[in-house]
Amino acid sequence: MKHVHIGFEYEVYDTIDQLLLQDAQLLNKARETTTIAYAPYSDFKVGAVALLANGKEIKGSNQENASYPVGICAERVLLSAASSLYPGVPVTTLAISYHNQHGASDHPVSPCGLCRQSLLEHETHFKTPIRIIISGMEGKVFIIPEAKLLLPLSFTSNDMNL
Ligand code: THU
């Protein structure tokens, strides 16, 4: 028996002002995109904006439903939009923010487990890392260099011996 440790490094910035201009612009657009979320049940509005390898940008926001499980997170709305509008083009950077009508929005919030699995599949399929920039409407910003870091010991198509 042996113990195995899994860890990863990511960048932490105190504010958006410390980011490279292109990253700051993308994060500001993610913050703006929270306003188009449809989240009448949670009042937790998530906005995501991606830069694609062809230079285009795609938005996504969470879309809830009276039948709660039907709701879709901003990240997966975005990935579906990206592959529909620009098939075959990978996402290279993804900025995510949120506005919480019942609380603060002053710390980064990470993608949920389902979205991590979807982001990983996108990365694996395109063999291209997705840099993830996360932050609330204010405060610290984290930059995670690739989505697969968020899902250690993940299940992928390789496990199915396809
Ligand atoms: N949500 C996202 O859009 N992305 C995440 O990564 C976490 C959660 C949404 C789903 C739901 O509409 C609301 O936030 C509260 O969970």
Short mmCIF file of C-alpha atoms and ligand atoms in Angstrom, two decimals:
data_model
loop_
_atom_site.label_atom_id
_atom_site.label_comp_id
_atom_site.label_asym_id
_atom_site.label_seq_id
_atom_site.Cartn_x
_atom_site.Cartn_y
_atom_site.Cartn_z
CA MET A 1 0.00 0.00 0.00
CA LYS A 2 1.13 3.55 -0.60
CA HIS A 3 -0.41 6.96 -0.11
CA VAL A 4 -0.81 9.13 -3.18
CA HIS A 5 -1.23 12.88 -2.98
CA ILE A 6 -2.94 14.86 -5.72
CA GLY A 7 -2.57 18.63 -5.75
CA PHE A 8 -2.39 21.48 -8.21
CA GLU A 9 -1.29 25.07 -8.46
CA TYR A 10 -3.46 27.99 -9.45
CA GLU A 11 -3.04 31.74 -9.47
CA VAL A 12 -4.66 34.02 -6.88
CA TYR A 13 -5.07 37.76 -7.52
CA ASP A 14 -6.39 40.20 -4.94
CA THR A 15 -8.48 42.10 -7.48
CA ILE A 16 -9.35 42.19 -11.18
CA ASP A 17 -6.94 45.12 -11.61
CA GLN A 18 -3.98 42.75 -11.34
CA LEU A 19 -5.04 40.66 -14.35
CA LEU A 20 -3.74 40.90 -17.90
CA LEU A 21 -6.01 43.24 -19.87
CA GLN A 22 -7.55 40.46 -21.99
CA ASP A 23 -8.36 38.38 -18.88
CA ALA A 24 -9.80 41.40 -17.05
CA GLN A 25 -12.02 42.19 -20.05
CA LEU A 26 -13.28 38.61 -20.21
CA LEU A 27 -14.04 38.58 -16.48
CA ASN A 28 -15.87 41.91 -16.71
CA LYS A 29 -18.01 40.43 -19.49
CA ALA A 30 -18.75 37.38 -17.30
CA ARG A 31 -19.82 39.74 -14.51
CA GLU A 32 -22.12 41.58 -16.95
CA THR A 33 -23.48 38.28 -18.25
CA THR A 34 -24.90 37.45 -14.80
CA THR A 35 -27.68 39.94 -15.63
CA ILE A 36 -29.07 37.70 -18.38
CA ALA A 37 -29.29 34.58 -16.21
CA TYR A 38 -32.76 33.12 -15.70
CA ALA A 39 -32.62 32.13 -12.05
CA PRO A 40 -36.00 32.93 -10.43
CA TYR A 41 -35.76 29.95 -8.04
CA SER A 42 -32.26 30.33 -6.59
CA ASP A 43 -31.71 34.04 -7.29
CA PHE A 44 -28.10 32.92 -7.88
CA LYS A 45 -27.17 34.30 -11.28
CA VAL A 46 -24.10 32.86 -12.98
CA GLY A 47 -22.45 34.43 -16.01
CA ALA A 48 -19.75 32.81 -18.13
CA VAL A 49 -17.86 34.13 -21.15
CA ALA A 50 -15.40 32.07 -23.18
CA LEU A 51 -12.70 33.00 -25.61
CA LEU A 52 -12.46 30.46 -28.44
CA ALA A 53 -9.40 29.47 -30.44
CA ASN A 54 -10.79 31.42 -33.43
CA GLY A 55 -10.91 34.64 -31.38
CA LYS A 56 -14.70 34.64 -30.99
CA GLU A 57 -16.42 35.01 -27.64
CA ILE A 58 -19.44 33.05 -26.40
CA LYS A 59 -21.69 33.80 -23.43
CA GLY A 60 -23.62 31.47 -21.16
CA SER A 61 -25.83 32.00 -18.13
CA ASN A 62 -27.74 29.60 -15.90
CA GLN A 63 -31.26 28.75 -17.03
CA GLU A 64 -33.54 27.40 -14.31
CA ASN A 65 -36.90 25.68 -14.54
CA ALA A 66 -39.96 25.15 -12.32
CA SER A 67 -39.01 21.50 -12.59
CA TYR A 68 -35.74 22.13 -10.77
CA PRO A 69 -33.53 19.36 -12.23
CA VAL A 70 -34.21 20.67 -15.74
CA GLY A 71 -32.14 23.78 -14.99
CA ILE A 72 -28.74 24.10 -16.65
CA CYS A 73 -25.61 25.77 -15.31
CA ALA A 74 -24.04 28.70 -17.14
CA GLU A 75 -20.93 26.69 -18.04
CA ARG A 76 -22.84 23.93 -19.82
CA VAL A 77 -25.11 26.43 -21.57
CA LEU A 78 -21.92 28.07 -22.81
CA LEU A 79 -20.29 24.84 -24.00
CA SER A 80 -23.45 23.88 -25.91
CA ALA A 81 -23.62 27.33 -27.51
CA ALA A 82 -19.93 27.19 -28.44
CA SER A 83 -20.16 23.79 -30.12
CA SER A 84 -23.37 24.81 -31.93
CA LEU A 85 -22.17 28.20 -33.19
CA TYR A 86 -18.53 27.25 -33.84
CA PRO A 87 -18.34 23.47 -34.20
CA GLY A 88 -14.83 22.08 -34.00
CA VAL A 89 -13.40 25.18 -32.31
CA PRO A 90 -12.07 24.75 -28.75
CA VAL A 91 -12.65 27.06 -25.82
CA THR A 92 -9.26 28.32 -24.61
CA THR A 93 -10.22 30.62 -21.71
CA LEU A 94 -13.41 30.69 -19.67
CA ALA A 95 -14.33 33.45 -17.20
CA ILE A 96 -17.09 32.77 -14.66
CA SER A 97 -18.78 35.09 -12.18
CA TYR A 98 -22.01 35.20 -10.20
CA HIS A 99 -24.44 37.56 -8.53
CA ASN A 100 -26.14 36.29 -5.41
CA GLN A 101 -29.29 38.23 -4.55
CA HIS A 102 -29.28 36.73 -1.04
CA GLY A 103 -25.65 37.17 -0.14
CA ALA A 104 -22.24 38.51 -0.99
CA SER A 105 -20.48 38.04 -4.28
CA ASP A 106 -16.96 38.70 -3.03
CA HIS A 107 -15.16 35.38 -3.48
CA PRO A 108 -14.54 33.02 -6.42
CA VAL A 109 -17.02 30.15 -6.87
CA SER A 110 -15.88 27.00 -8.67
CA PRO A 111 -17.83 25.13 -11.34
CA CYS A 112 -20.10 22.36 -10.02
CA GLY A 113 -19.26 18.69 -10.50
CA LEU A 114 -21.42 18.21 -13.60
CA CYS A 115 -19.80 21.22 -15.26
CA ARG A 116 -16.31 19.97 -14.37
CA GLN A 117 -17.11 16.73 -16.17
CA SER A 118 -18.37 18.64 -19.24
CA LEU A 119 -15.36 20.95 -19.26
CA LEU A 120 -13.04 17.97 -18.99
CA GLU A 121 -14.71 16.27 -21.96
CA HIS A 122 -14.28 19.45 -24.03
CA GLU A 123 -10.59 19.59 -23.12
CA THR A 124 -10.04 15.91 -23.84
CA HIS A 125 -11.90 16.05 -27.14
CA PHE A 126 -9.98 19.08 -28.41
CA LYS A 127 -6.68 18.28 -26.67
CA THR A 128 -6.64 21.94 -25.62
CA PRO A 129 -6.51 23.19 -22.02
CA ILE A 130 -9.24 25.57 -20.84
CA ARG A 131 -7.89 28.31 -18.56
CA ILE A 132 -10.60 29.08 -16.02
CA ILE A 133 -10.91 32.53 -14.45
CA ILE A 134 -13.29 32.66 -11.48
CA SER A 135 -14.35 35.58 -9.32
CA GLY A 136 -17.42 37.14 -7.78
CA MET A 137 -18.57 40.64 -8.69
CA GLU A 138 -15.64 41.91 -6.62
CA GLY A 139 -12.68 40.58 -4.68
CA LYS A 140 -10.16 37.85 -5.35
CA VAL A 141 -9.70 36.20 -8.73
CA PHE A 142 -8.45 32.63 -9.23
CA ILE A 143 -6.98 31.41 -12.50
CA ILE A 144 -6.88 27.65 -12.89
CA PRO A 145 -4.61 26.61 -15.78
CA GLU A 146 -6.71 23.69 -17.03
CA ALA A 147 -10.15 22.29 -16.24
CA LYS A 148 -8.96 18.72 -15.67
CA LEU A 149 -7.21 19.87 -12.48
CA LEU A 150 -10.66 20.42 -10.95
CA LEU A 151 -11.59 16.77 -11.43
CA PRO A 152 -8.88 14.42 -10.18
CA LEU A 153 -9.31 10.68 -10.80
CA SER A 154 -11.88 11.56 -13.43
CA PHE A 155 -13.88 9.16 -15.57
CA THR A 156 -13.25 9.60 -19.30
CA SER A 157 -13.85 7.66 -22.51
CA ASN A 158 -10.39 6.09 -22.06
CA ASP A 159 -11.84 4.13 -19.15
CA MET A 160 -14.31 2.50 -21.53
CA ASN A 161 -11.59 1.06 -23.78
CA LEU A 162 -13.32 2.54 -26.82
N1 THU B 1 -24.85 27.20 -11.17
C1 THU B 1 -24.16 27.47 -12.31
O1 THU B 1 -24.71 28.03 -13.27
N2 THU B 1 -22.87 27.09 -12.38
C2 THU B 1 -22.19 26.46 -11.37
O2 THU B 1 -21.06 26.01 -11.57
C3 THU B 1 -22.82 26.34 -10.05
C4 THU B 1 -24.28 26.53 -10.02
C5 THU B 1 -26.26 27.57 -11.10
C6 THU B 1 -27.20 26.41 -11.08
C7 THU B 1 -28.41 27.03 -10.42
O3 THU B 1 -29.19 27.68 -11.42
C8 THU B 1 -27.84 28.08 -9.49
O4 THU B 1 -26.50 28.30 -9.92
C9 THU B 1 -27.83 27.67 -8.02
O5 THU B 1 -27.23 26.43 -7.87
#
